[in-house]
Short mmCIF file of C-alpha atoms and ligand atoms in Angstrom, two decimals:
data_model
loop_
_atom_site.label_atom_id
_atom_site.label_comp_id
_atom_site.label_asym_id
_atom_site.label_seq_id
_atom_site.Cartn_x
_atom_site.Cartn_y
_atom_site.Cartn_z
CA MET A 99 -25.95 -0.77 3.79
CA ASN A 100 -22.59 -0.33 2.97
CA GLN A 101 -21.36 -2.63 5.27
CA ASN A 102 -17.84 -4.34 4.94
CA PRO A 103 -19.26 -8.09 5.68
CA ASP A 104 -17.32 -9.65 7.23
CA LEU A 105 -15.63 -7.01 9.43
CA SER A 106 -19.27 -5.78 11.12
CA ALA A 107 -18.79 -7.95 14.04
CA ALA A 108 -16.92 -7.07 17.13
CA PRO A 109 -13.36 -8.45 16.62
CA GLY A 110 -12.87 -11.83 17.82
CA ALA A 111 -8.77 -13.03 18.67
CA PRO A 112 -6.93 -12.06 16.26
CA ARG A 113 -5.37 -14.37 13.21
CA ILE A 114 -1.45 -14.49 14.15
CA ILE A 115 0.87 -15.03 11.49
CA PRO A 116 4.04 -16.53 12.93
CA ARG A 117 7.22 -15.21 11.44
CA SER A 118 7.79 -18.28 9.49
CA ASP A 119 4.74 -17.33 7.46
CA HIS A 120 5.41 -13.69 6.23
CA PRO A 121 7.84 -11.58 4.77
CA VAL A 122 8.35 -8.76 7.01
CA SER A 123 12.18 -9.22 8.52
CA ARG A 124 13.87 -6.97 10.66
CA SER A 125 16.50 -6.02 8.31
CA ASN A 126 13.35 -4.19 6.35
CA ILE A 127 12.98 -2.24 9.53
CA SER A 128 14.61 1.23 10.76
CA PRO A 129 17.20 0.46 13.39
CA ASN A 130 15.61 3.45 14.93
CA ALA A 131 12.24 1.98 15.12
CA LEU A 132 13.70 -1.36 16.41
CA ARG A 133 15.21 0.89 19.30
CA VAL A 134 12.06 2.09 19.99
CA LEU A 135 10.16 -1.27 19.97
CA TYR A 136 12.76 -3.24 21.92
CA ARG A 137 13.27 -0.21 24.98
CA LEU A 138 9.16 -0.77 25.06
CA LYS A 139 9.16 -4.13 25.33
CA GLU A 140 12.02 -4.56 27.69
CA ALA A 141 10.52 -2.03 30.16
CA GLY A 142 7.82 -4.56 30.01
CA PHE A 143 5.06 -3.18 27.68
CA GLU A 144 3.40 -4.26 24.47
CA ALA A 145 5.08 -2.80 21.54
CA PHE A 146 4.33 -3.15 17.90
CA LEU A 147 4.80 -2.13 14.46
CA VAL A 148 1.19 -0.83 13.04
CA GLY A 149 -0.16 0.99 9.72
CA GLY A 150 1.70 1.56 6.49
CA CYS A 151 5.14 0.46 7.65
CA VAL A 152 3.85 -3.09 7.99
CA ARG A 153 1.91 -2.86 4.66
CA ASP A 154 4.72 -1.57 2.60
CA ILE A 155 7.22 -3.95 3.58
CA ILE A 156 4.74 -6.94 2.59
CA ILE A 157 4.48 -5.47 -0.66
CA GLY A 158 8.45 -4.63 -0.83
CA ARG A 159 8.70 -0.87 -0.70
CA HIS A 160 10.24 1.05 1.63
CA PRO A 161 8.27 2.74 4.40
CA LYS A 162 8.17 6.00 4.56
CA ASP A 163 7.60 6.43 8.35
CA PHE A 164 7.39 3.76 10.92
CA ASP A 165 4.63 3.97 13.73
CA VAL A 166 4.32 2.11 16.72
CA ALA A 167 1.45 1.30 18.92
CA THR A 168 1.82 0.52 22.64
CA ASP A 169 -0.04 -0.53 25.72
CA ALA A 170 2.53 2.10 27.64
CA LEU A 171 0.73 5.50 28.26
CA PRO A 172 2.27 8.79 26.64
CA GLU A 173 4.07 9.77 29.79
CA GLU A 174 5.29 6.17 30.18
CA VAL A 175 7.00 6.23 26.79
CA ARG A 176 8.33 9.97 27.67
CA ARG A 177 10.02 8.67 30.71
CA LEU A 178 11.56 5.88 28.68
CA PHE A 179 13.08 8.05 25.98
CA ARG A 180 15.14 11.17 26.28
CA ASN A 181 14.58 12.07 23.02
CA CYS A 182 10.64 12.37 22.78
CA ARG A 183 7.86 15.17 22.61
CA LEU A 184 4.23 14.55 23.09
CA VAL A 185 2.43 15.96 20.47
CA GLY A 186 -1.50 16.30 19.82
CA ARG A 187 -4.00 18.02 21.61
CA ARG A 188 -7.14 15.30 21.64
CA PHE A 189 -4.85 12.29 21.83
CA ARG A 190 -1.61 12.70 23.13
CA LEU A 191 1.03 10.70 20.80
CA ALA A 192 4.89 10.29 21.60
CA HIS A 193 7.21 11.19 19.22
CA ILE A 194 10.58 10.24 19.39
CA VAL A 195 13.16 11.95 17.77
CA TYR A 196 16.18 10.31 15.65
CA GLY A 197 17.85 13.61 14.04
CA ARG A 198 15.80 13.61 10.92
CA GLU A 199 13.99 10.25 11.58
CA VAL A 200 10.59 10.50 13.97
CA ILE A 201 9.23 7.28 15.59
CA GLU A 202 5.61 7.94 16.27
CA VAL A 203 4.46 6.07 19.55
CA ALA A 204 0.91 5.79 20.17
CA THR A 205 -0.95 4.50 23.05
CA PHE A 206 -3.90 1.93 21.69
CA ARG A 207 -6.85 3.97 21.09
CA ALA A 208 -10.42 2.76 23.06
CA ALA A 209 -13.55 3.24 20.79
CA SER A 210 -14.16 6.88 22.14
CA ALA A 211 -10.81 7.95 21.19
CA PRO A 212 -10.26 10.55 18.14
CA PRO A 213 -8.79 7.83 15.16
CA PRO A 214 -5.28 8.48 14.25
CA SER A 215 -4.63 11.10 12.13
CA GLU A 216 -7.71 12.74 12.88
CA GLU A 217 -6.67 16.12 13.87
CA PRO A 218 -3.35 17.50 12.35
CA VAL A 219 -0.47 16.91 14.85
CA PRO A 220 0.82 20.78 14.91
CA VAL A 221 3.87 20.46 12.16
CA ARG A 222 6.94 19.32 14.19
CA SER A 223 9.63 21.85 12.88
CA GLU A 224 13.22 21.17 12.09
CA ASP A 225 14.29 24.06 14.29
CA GLU A 226 12.76 21.93 17.17
CA ASP A 227 14.29 18.77 16.56
CA GLU A 228 17.66 20.83 16.23
CA LEU A 229 16.60 22.20 19.47
CA LEU A 230 15.49 18.72 20.85
CA GLU A 231 19.15 17.58 19.70
CA GLU A 232 20.89 20.52 21.10
CA GLU A 233 19.42 20.00 24.53
CA LEU A 234 20.49 16.63 24.66
CA ALA A 235 23.76 17.18 23.52
CA ALA A 236 24.30 20.08 26.30
CA ALA A 237 23.18 17.33 28.50
CA GLY A 238 25.72 14.60 27.49
CA GLU A 239 23.38 12.81 25.52
CA ASP A 240 23.87 11.33 22.38
CA PRO A 241 20.49 11.77 20.81
CA LEU A 242 20.58 8.67 18.96
CA GLU A 243 21.00 6.66 21.94
CA ALA A 244 19.07 8.81 24.35
CA THR A 245 16.96 7.02 26.71
CA THR A 246 16.09 7.35 30.35
CA PRO A 247 15.84 4.59 32.62
CA LEU A 248 12.30 3.76 33.71
CA ASP A 249 11.73 4.14 37.38
CA LEU A 250 8.62 2.84 38.56
CA THR A 251 9.12 3.92 42.12
CA GLN A 252 8.46 7.43 41.03
CA PRO A 253 4.64 8.88 40.69
CA LEU A 254 3.78 9.45 37.15
CA GLU A 255 3.63 13.22 36.11
CA VAL A 256 0.10 14.63 35.42
CA PRO A 257 0.38 15.21 31.63
CA ASP A 258 0.48 19.04 30.63
CA PHE A 259 -2.44 18.45 28.21
CA GLY A 260 -5.56 18.78 30.31
CA ASP A 261 -6.74 15.24 30.04
CA GLY A 262 -5.86 14.03 33.50
CA HIS A 263 -3.88 10.64 33.44
CA ARG A 264 -4.71 7.13 33.81
CA ASP A 265 -5.11 5.82 37.51
CA SER A 266 -1.92 3.62 38.30
CA GLY A 267 -2.57 -0.06 38.40
CA SER A 268 -5.62 -0.38 36.10
CA GLY A 269 -5.09 -2.04 32.72
CA GLY A 270 -6.57 -2.89 29.59
CA ALA A 271 -9.59 -0.74 28.34
CA GLY A 272 -11.28 1.56 29.96
CA HIS A 273 -8.70 3.37 32.03
CA ARG A 274 -10.11 5.80 34.61
CA VAL A 275 -8.96 9.40 34.04
CA HIS A 276 -8.75 12.22 36.74
CA ASP A 277 -7.78 15.60 36.69
CA ASP A 278 -5.82 17.08 39.62
CA HIS A 279 -8.57 17.20 41.77
CA GLY A 280 -9.67 13.68 41.28
CA ARG A 281 -12.47 14.59 39.20
CA LEU A 282 -13.37 11.66 36.54
CA LEU A 283 -12.25 13.05 32.92
CA ARG A 284 -12.40 10.48 30.37
CA ASP A 285 -12.13 6.92 31.45
CA ASN A 286 -11.64 5.39 28.22
CA MET A 287 -9.48 7.14 25.98
CA TYR A 288 -7.00 4.49 25.88
CA GLY A 289 -7.77 0.74 25.02
CA ASN A 290 -6.13 -2.70 24.11
CA ILE A 291 -5.03 -3.78 20.89
CA ASP A 292 -8.48 -5.26 20.21
CA ALA A 293 -9.96 -1.81 20.44
CA ASP A 294 -7.33 0.15 18.57
CA VAL A 295 -7.57 -2.08 15.56
CA TRP A 296 -11.12 -0.60 15.00
CA ARG A 297 -10.20 2.91 15.26
CA ARG A 298 -7.84 2.56 11.90
CA ASP A 299 -9.13 3.00 8.57
CA PHE A 300 -8.18 0.23 5.70
CA THR A 301 -7.49 -3.39 6.49
CA VAL A 302 -4.20 -3.28 4.80
CA ASN A 303 -3.32 -0.33 7.59
CA ALA A 304 -4.11 -2.35 10.13
CA LEU A 305 -1.50 -5.05 10.47
CA TYR A 306 0.43 -5.42 13.92
CA TYR A 307 3.86 -6.82 13.94
CA ASN A 308 4.86 -7.86 17.40
CA ILE A 309 8.02 -7.48 18.65
CA ALA A 310 7.84 -10.38 21.25
CA ASP A 311 8.05 -12.66 18.50
CA PHE A 312 8.26 -11.53 15.56
CA SER A 313 4.71 -12.87 14.49
CA ILE A 314 2.24 -10.49 12.80
CA TRP A 315 -1.32 -10.10 14.36
CA ASP A 316 -4.36 -9.63 11.69
CA TYR A 317 -8.06 -8.76 13.03
CA VAL A 318 -9.55 -7.87 9.41
CA GLY A 319 -8.35 -9.77 6.74
CA GLY A 320 -5.72 -7.30 6.15
CA LEU A 321 -3.01 -9.54 4.73
CA ALA A 322 -5.38 -11.19 2.11
CA ASP A 323 -6.46 -7.85 1.21
CA ILE A 324 -2.77 -6.78 0.43
CA GLN A 325 -2.48 -9.67 -1.23
CA ALA A 326 -5.52 -8.90 -3.17
CA GLY A 327 -4.35 -5.21 -4.03
CA ARG A 328 -7.75 -4.26 -2.46
CA LEU A 329 -8.66 -1.29 -0.50
CA ARG A 330 -11.43 -2.13 2.12
CA LEU A 331 -12.68 0.27 4.85
CA ILE A 332 -12.95 -1.30 8.29
CA GLY A 333 -16.43 -1.07 9.83
CA ASP A 334 -19.55 0.67 8.19
CA VAL A 335 -18.17 2.49 5.08
CA GLU A 336 -20.41 5.85 5.80
CA THR A 337 -20.25 5.73 9.17
CA ARG A 338 -16.37 5.86 8.84
CA TYR A 339 -16.05 8.41 6.37
CA ARG A 340 -18.48 10.66 8.18
CA GLU A 341 -16.63 10.42 11.36
CA ASP A 342 -13.54 11.32 9.13
CA PRO A 343 -13.91 12.32 5.52
CA VAL A 344 -10.20 12.64 5.11
CA ARG A 345 -10.41 8.59 4.77
CA MET A 346 -11.98 9.66 0.93
CA LEU A 347 -8.71 11.16 0.27
CA ARG A 348 -6.43 8.90 1.65
CA ALA A 349 -8.44 6.09 -0.34
CA ALA A 350 -7.46 7.86 -3.32
CA ARG A 351 -3.97 8.27 -2.25
CA PHE A 352 -3.39 4.80 -1.55
CA GLU A 353 -5.21 3.85 -4.66
CA ALA A 354 -2.84 6.15 -6.61
CA LYS A 355 0.70 5.13 -4.46
CA LEU A 356 -0.13 1.32 -4.25
CA GLY A 357 -1.97 0.79 -7.09
CA PHE A 358 -4.22 -1.00 -5.17
CA VAL A 359 -8.37 -0.86 -6.14
CA ILE A 360 -10.71 0.54 -3.83
CA ASP A 361 -13.53 -2.14 -3.14
CA ALA A 362 -17.06 -1.62 -4.67
CA ALA A 363 -18.51 -0.98 -1.04
CA SER A 364 -16.12 0.98 0.05
CA ALA A 365 -15.99 3.51 -3.29
CA ALA A 366 -19.57 3.44 -3.53
CA PRO A 367 -20.32 6.55 -0.90
CA ILE A 368 -17.72 8.71 -2.10
CA GLU A 369 -19.38 10.71 -4.68
CA ARG A 370 -22.03 11.22 -2.32
CA LEU A 371 -20.29 12.29 0.58
CA ARG A 372 -17.16 14.18 -1.10
CA GLY A 373 -18.72 17.28 -0.22
CA LEU A 374 -18.02 16.57 3.73
CA LEU A 375 -14.65 17.58 2.97
CA ALA A 376 -15.75 20.98 3.19
CA SER A 377 -15.74 20.63 6.59
CA VAL A 378 -12.29 19.40 7.31
CA PRO A 379 -9.70 22.17 8.49
CA PRO A 380 -7.85 23.75 5.67
CA ALA A 381 -4.68 23.09 7.53
CA ARG A 382 -4.97 19.24 7.75
CA LEU A 383 -6.24 19.30 3.53
CA PHE A 384 -2.93 21.28 3.21
CA ASP A 385 -0.96 18.26 4.80
CA GLU A 386 -2.97 16.01 2.61
CA THR A 387 -2.62 17.81 -0.81
CA ALA A 388 1.10 17.61 0.06
CA LYS A 389 1.33 13.74 0.61
CA LEU A 390 -1.15 13.63 -2.38
CA PHE A 391 1.06 15.46 -4.67
CA LEU A 392 4.77 15.40 -3.15
CA THR A 393 5.80 11.92 -2.49
CA GLY A 394 6.15 10.72 -6.05
CA HIS A 395 3.03 9.63 -7.42
CA GLY A 396 1.49 12.84 -8.01
CA ALA A 397 0.50 12.50 -11.48
CA ASP A 398 -1.33 9.32 -10.03
CA SER A 399 -2.94 10.96 -7.27
CA TYR A 400 -4.48 13.55 -9.71
CA ARG A 401 -6.04 11.09 -12.31
CA VAL A 402 -7.62 9.33 -9.16
CA LEU A 403 -8.87 12.25 -7.89
CA ARG A 404 -10.15 13.62 -10.89
CA ALA A 405 -12.05 10.28 -11.45
CA ARG A 406 -13.51 10.08 -7.90
CA GLY A 407 -15.08 13.60 -8.18
CA LEU A 408 -12.45 14.48 -5.32
CA PHE A 409 -10.47 16.97 -7.22
CA ALA A 410 -13.03 19.64 -7.00
CA ALA A 411 -13.62 19.10 -3.20
CA LEU A 412 -10.13 19.92 -2.53
CA PHE A 413 -9.17 22.87 -5.28
CA PRO A 414 -13.24 24.10 -6.65
CA ALA A 415 -11.32 26.46 -8.94
CA VAL A 416 -9.04 24.77 -10.30
CA ASP A 417 -11.56 22.15 -10.85
CA ARG A 418 -14.25 24.53 -12.46
CA TYR A 419 -11.20 25.89 -15.00
CA LEU A 420 -10.19 22.21 -16.02
CA GLN A 421 -14.15 21.49 -16.78
CA GLN A 422 -14.62 24.72 -18.65
CA HIS A 423 -11.41 23.85 -20.87
CA PRO A 424 -11.12 20.18 -21.80
CA GLY A 425 -8.18 18.79 -22.98
CA SER A 426 -6.56 22.26 -22.22
CA LEU A 427 -3.07 23.25 -22.39
CA VAL A 428 -3.02 24.33 -18.64
CA GLU A 429 -4.47 20.60 -17.79
CA ASP A 430 -0.96 19.47 -19.71
CA LEU A 431 1.03 21.40 -17.88
CA LEU A 432 -0.07 20.34 -14.45
CA VAL A 433 -0.07 16.99 -15.18
CA GLN A 434 3.60 17.45 -17.22
CA GLY A 435 4.48 19.27 -13.79
CA LEU A 436 3.40 16.40 -11.70
CA ARG A 437 5.38 14.17 -13.51
CA ASN A 438 8.43 15.95 -13.34
CA THR A 439 7.84 16.70 -9.52
CA ASP A 440 7.37 12.31 -9.18
CA ARG A 441 10.80 12.38 -11.00
CA ARG A 442 12.33 14.18 -8.58
CA VAL A 443 10.89 12.18 -5.91
CA GLU A 444 12.14 9.35 -7.66
CA GLU A 445 16.05 10.96 -8.21
CA ASP A 446 16.00 12.08 -4.02
CA LYS A 447 15.89 15.84 -5.66
CA PRO A 448 13.81 18.17 -3.24
CA VAL A 449 10.34 19.32 -4.29
CA THR A 450 8.56 22.31 -3.13
CA PRO A 451 5.05 23.07 -2.24
CA THR A 452 5.44 26.49 -3.76
CA PHE A 453 6.56 24.96 -7.27
CA LEU A 454 3.34 22.73 -6.87
CA PHE A 455 0.80 25.39 -5.66
CA SER A 456 1.87 27.18 -8.77
CA LEU A 457 1.21 24.20 -10.97
CA LEU A 458 -2.38 23.79 -9.62
CA LEU A 459 -3.13 27.47 -9.61
CA TYR A 460 -2.17 28.14 -13.12
CA GLY A 461 -5.83 28.02 -14.67
CA PRO A 462 -7.13 30.09 -11.94
CA ILE A 463 -4.49 32.45 -12.19
CA ALA A 464 -4.70 33.04 -15.90
CA SER A 465 -7.94 32.92 -16.39
CA ILE A 466 -8.13 35.81 -14.00
CA ILE A 467 -5.19 37.56 -15.58
CA GLU A 468 -7.20 37.12 -18.98
CA SER A 469 -10.51 38.99 -17.73
CA PHE A 470 -8.38 42.15 -17.27
CA PRO A 471 -8.22 44.64 -20.06
CA PRO A 472 -5.31 43.02 -22.44
CA ASN A 473 -3.35 46.17 -21.94
CA ARG A 474 -2.75 45.12 -18.23
CA TRP A 475 -1.87 41.87 -19.15
CA HIS A 476 2.11 42.45 -18.65
CA GLU A 477 1.71 44.43 -15.65
CA PRO A 478 3.52 42.84 -12.47
CA GLN A 479 0.77 44.35 -10.42
CA ALA A 480 -2.04 42.87 -12.49
CA ILE A 481 -0.01 39.31 -12.08
CA LEU A 482 0.34 39.71 -8.65
CA ASP A 483 -3.42 40.68 -7.98
CA ALA A 484 -4.46 37.67 -9.95
CA CYS A 485 -2.04 35.64 -7.88
CA ASP A 486 -3.68 36.95 -4.61
CA ARG A 487 -7.04 36.63 -5.81
CA ALA A 488 -6.65 32.99 -7.05
CA LEU A 489 -4.44 32.09 -3.92
CA HIS A 490 -7.09 33.48 -1.49
CA GLU A 491 -9.94 31.42 -3.19
CA ALA A 492 -7.80 28.38 -3.16
CA GLN A 493 -7.25 29.36 0.66
CA GLN A 494 -11.23 28.63 1.67
CA ARG A 495 -10.46 24.84 1.12
CA VAL A 496 -6.35 24.40 1.74
CA SER A 497 -4.58 26.26 3.71
CA ILE A 498 -1.57 27.58 2.18
CA PRO A 499 1.12 28.84 4.61
CA ARG A 500 2.24 32.45 3.78
CA ARG A 501 5.81 31.55 2.81
CA ILE A 502 4.48 29.33 -0.24
CA ALA A 503 2.08 31.69 -0.80
CA LEU A 504 4.44 34.78 -1.02
CA GLY A 505 6.63 32.18 -3.23
CA VAL A 506 3.59 31.37 -5.77
CA ARG A 507 3.42 35.14 -6.21
CA GLU A 508 6.88 35.63 -6.58
CA MET A 509 7.15 32.72 -9.32
CA TYR A 510 4.75 34.40 -11.19
CA ALA A 511 6.08 37.84 -10.77
CA LEU A 512 8.92 36.75 -12.56
CA GLN A 513 7.51 35.17 -15.41
CA PRO A 514 7.70 38.66 -17.52
CA ARG A 515 11.05 39.45 -16.38
CA LEU A 516 12.39 36.00 -17.62
CA GLU A 517 10.57 36.38 -20.96
CA GLY A 518 11.95 39.78 -21.74
CA PRO A 519 15.27 39.55 -20.52
CA ARG A 520 16.83 43.02 -20.40
CA GLY A 521 20.82 43.56 -20.50
CA ARG A 522 22.52 42.90 -17.22
CA ARG A 523 19.30 42.92 -15.20
CA ALA A 524 19.40 39.34 -16.45
CA LEU A 525 22.19 38.64 -14.29
CA ARG A 526 20.49 40.03 -11.30
CA LEU A 527 17.63 37.71 -11.92
CA LEU A 528 19.91 34.60 -11.52
CA GLU A 529 20.72 35.77 -8.17
CA GLN A 530 16.78 35.97 -7.26
CA PRO A 531 16.23 32.91 -4.79
CA ARG A 532 12.97 32.07 -6.51
CA PHE A 533 14.85 32.24 -9.73
CA ARG A 534 15.04 28.08 -10.01
CA ALA A 535 11.67 27.63 -9.44
CA ALA A 536 10.93 30.43 -11.72
CA TYR A 537 12.67 28.79 -14.77
CA ASP A 538 11.44 25.76 -14.29
CA LEU A 539 7.73 27.01 -14.63
CA LEU A 540 8.78 29.09 -17.89
CA MET A 541 10.62 25.70 -19.14
CA LEU A 542 7.28 24.06 -18.80
CA ARG A 543 5.26 26.69 -19.95
CA ALA A 544 7.60 26.71 -23.13
CA SER A 545 7.14 22.91 -23.60
CA LEU A 546 3.58 23.47 -24.18
CA GLY A 547 3.80 26.86 -26.26
CA LEU A 548 2.58 28.84 -23.71
CA ALA A 549 5.64 30.99 -23.40
CA VAL A 550 8.14 31.64 -26.31
CA PRO A 551 10.44 28.28 -26.16
CA GLU A 552 13.67 30.42 -27.77
CA VAL A 553 13.54 32.62 -24.78
CA ALA A 554 13.61 29.71 -22.55
CA GLN A 555 16.35 28.13 -24.24
CA TRP A 556 18.17 31.33 -23.75
CA TRP A 557 17.72 30.70 -19.98
CA THR A 558 19.07 27.65 -20.09
CA ARG A 559 22.18 28.55 -22.01
CA LEU A 560 22.93 31.63 -19.71
CA GLN A 561 23.24 29.15 -17.08
CA SER A 562 25.65 26.81 -18.21
CA VAL A 563 28.11 29.26 -19.87
CA SER A 564 31.02 30.75 -18.61
CA PRO A 565 30.88 34.32 -16.83
CA ALA A 566 32.40 36.08 -19.75
CA GLU A 567 30.20 34.68 -22.35
CA ARG A 568 27.18 35.43 -20.01
CA GLU A 569 28.24 39.14 -20.16
CA GLN A 570 28.50 38.79 -23.99
CA MET A 571 24.95 36.98 -23.85
CA VAL A 572 23.51 39.77 -21.62
CA GLU A 573 24.57 42.41 -24.33
CA ALA A 574 23.22 40.64 -27.09
CA ALA A 575 20.19 40.02 -25.03
CA PRO A 576 16.82 40.37 -27.21
CA GLY A 577 14.83 42.36 -24.60
CA GLY A 578 12.14 42.63 -26.99
CA ALA A 579 10.84 39.09 -26.29
CA ARG A 580 8.68 40.57 -23.68
CA ALA A 581 6.84 43.01 -25.81
CA ALA A 582 6.84 40.04 -28.51
CA GLY A 583 4.03 37.97 -26.17
CA ALA A 584 5.36 37.74 -22.53
CA GLY A 585 2.79 37.04 -19.64
CA VAL A 586 1.05 34.20 -17.94
CA GLY A 587 -1.88 33.26 -20.23
CA GLY A 588 -3.81 30.27 -20.41
CA ASP A 589 -6.21 28.26 -22.89
CA ASP A 590 -7.81 31.38 -24.08
CA VAL A 591 -4.86 33.08 -25.11
CA ALA A 592 -2.81 30.41 -26.31
CA GLY A 593 -5.53 28.57 -28.21
CA SER A 594 -7.30 31.37 -29.87
CA GLY A 595 -7.84 31.19 -33.62
CA ALA A 596 -6.05 28.21 -33.94
CA PRO A 597 -5.88 24.39 -33.38
CA ARG A 598 -4.92 24.27 -29.59
CA ARG A 599 -2.57 21.21 -29.68
CA ARG A 600 -0.97 21.91 -32.54
CA ARG A 601 -0.51 25.29 -32.44
CA ARG A 602 2.95 27.06 -31.49
CA ARG A 603 2.53 30.34 -29.87
CA ARG A 604 2.93 33.60 -32.18
CA PRO A 605 3.98 36.59 -30.81
CA ARG A 606 0.75 38.53 -30.41
CA SER A 607 0.67 42.24 -30.63
CA SER A 608 -1.27 42.91 -27.54
CA GLY A 609 0.74 40.89 -25.36
CA ALA A 610 0.18 38.70 -22.74
P1 LIG B 970 1.92 6.60 4.29
O1 LIG B 970 2.78 6.56 5.86
O2 LIG B 970 2.30 5.46 3.44
O3 LIG B 970 1.48 7.63 3.83
P2 LIG B 970 0.13 5.08 6.58
O4 LIG B 970 -0.95 4.09 6.03
O5 LIG B 970 1.20 4.56 7.14
O6 LIG B 970 0.67 5.75 4.79
P3 LIG B 970 -0.13 7.39 8.22
O7 LIG B 970 -0.80 8.59 7.86
O8 LIG B 970 1.44 7.54 8.65
O9 LIG B 970 -0.50 6.64 7.05
O10 LIG B 970 -1.01 6.54 9.18
C1 LIG B 970 -0.63 5.45 10.11
C2 LIG B 970 -1.63 4.49 10.33
O11 LIG B 970 -2.58 5.56 11.04
C3 LIG B 970 -2.68 4.34 9.08
O12 LIG B 970 -1.74 2.83 8.59
C4 LIG B 970 -4.11 3.84 9.50
O13 LIG B 970 -3.48 2.71 10.21
C5 LIG B 970 -4.16 4.71 10.91
N1 LIG B 970 -4.49 5.98 10.28
C6 LIG B 970 -3.79 7.09 9.82
N2 LIG B 970 -5.15 7.84 9.38
C7 LIG B 970 -6.14 7.61 9.66
C8 LIG B 970 -7.59 7.93 9.95
N3 LIG B 970 -7.74 9.12 9.27
N4 LIG B 970 -8.94 7.07 10.24
C9 LIG B 970 -8.15 5.73 10.56
N5 LIG B 970 -6.53 5.22 10.72
C10 LIG B 970 -5.66 6.39 10.27
MG1 LIG B 971 2.89 6.05 7.95
#
């Protein structure tokens, strides 16, 4: 079977790597994460940094976020930090909120607990964080310093999530959990670090940095795998993918993000098991999609996902389009758009899921439009209908929040209006909240011959000139570009009758 050989046995003692033999220094760790670690330690708990942050520091990258693992129960964590929210339904996690930074604190999981990230944690809205900060400010507390002393003379509150609470006094794995009536609910949700390590996905994500002495605990050879650039699932590969099919996407994401290689045993079953992704809640796949494409390595994620046959599991209709149009302009548009997005991430500029979904759905939207009679290709209603159908189909797999779906519609509805600027109305388009995203899409289309380049340049210029010049430009606006070929066409329209790659789009009498 696809058993990773040295990982099959029950964990023995970890290899403990002293501070002198590893590169993780406190100067690489966010001050807020250090605050959390020290506060837990001072209260008598074990506290480790774990997961991607340890991995990233070792390879010299700046971690995206810091995760903490501890033997403190969620309620105990809550009692230590005023700026703490408990989240998660099946397994409670503590989020310690410092302005925009959230330190996630997870109690060590036992073997029977759901693994990390198996269920989507409800997305914490910024409003919620602001609310928490306001509450703290009203109470005269500085959110950055807010902690409450742990009063061990008080009984712990019963958690409000229906999972009961641990009997005080029990320690280690196999805690007894009772509800208010003393009924045994679940006696092994929380474990110790020896159990926690087996719930993690890849060996490179299973290193623990101990705040007590700054050593790293390595149970599964994670450090050697980081050094070798190798992604290995912990335990029996097929079992781990079946337990949580999202691990296949995570493998692809780490391959793209870190440039690591999935080892043969961990890669082999993906082709056979990728269909299991259909059973993952669409909201979770939305989160994964955002991590794959909006965190600076989107173009690489696309390449890896296609190569491993995983793209079809996320976006079947898009994949179908790309299969039917090999080497297509639409694929060029998608890849170029993803590269532009990666560059924006690198430059610390904001990126939006609305633009991402507009890129992803270009092929399906264009082919739906092209299935209409040519005289409808310009019609705003036809474009909106096509967007709705493409969005609806995509939603069957990956949920697309309403505000994003509305944004995609607006971006597409604006395309023909941008392609046929008419007098003073053009100035009003500049004020549209979606103008910038729609303009970016127009530029991308124009760069590939999917829209008239001169019109795109006209808009670029319009934004850069003085108000007086703007007036002159709109007075003289061509207005006819629309009749000369506006609309959202794909490869079948752009490529018809001419070699696809070389062709500059010519005005078409029928439009679109
Ligand atoms: P990054 O933050 O760079 O995206 P990460 O490895 O930190 O990568 P997170 O989603 O932040 O990923 O998860 C933190 C840690 O939790 C992981 O490193 C891993 O140990 C564990 N983990 C997350 N998701 C899963 C999962 N689906 N199955 C098992 N373990 C997981
Ligand atoms: Mg992380």
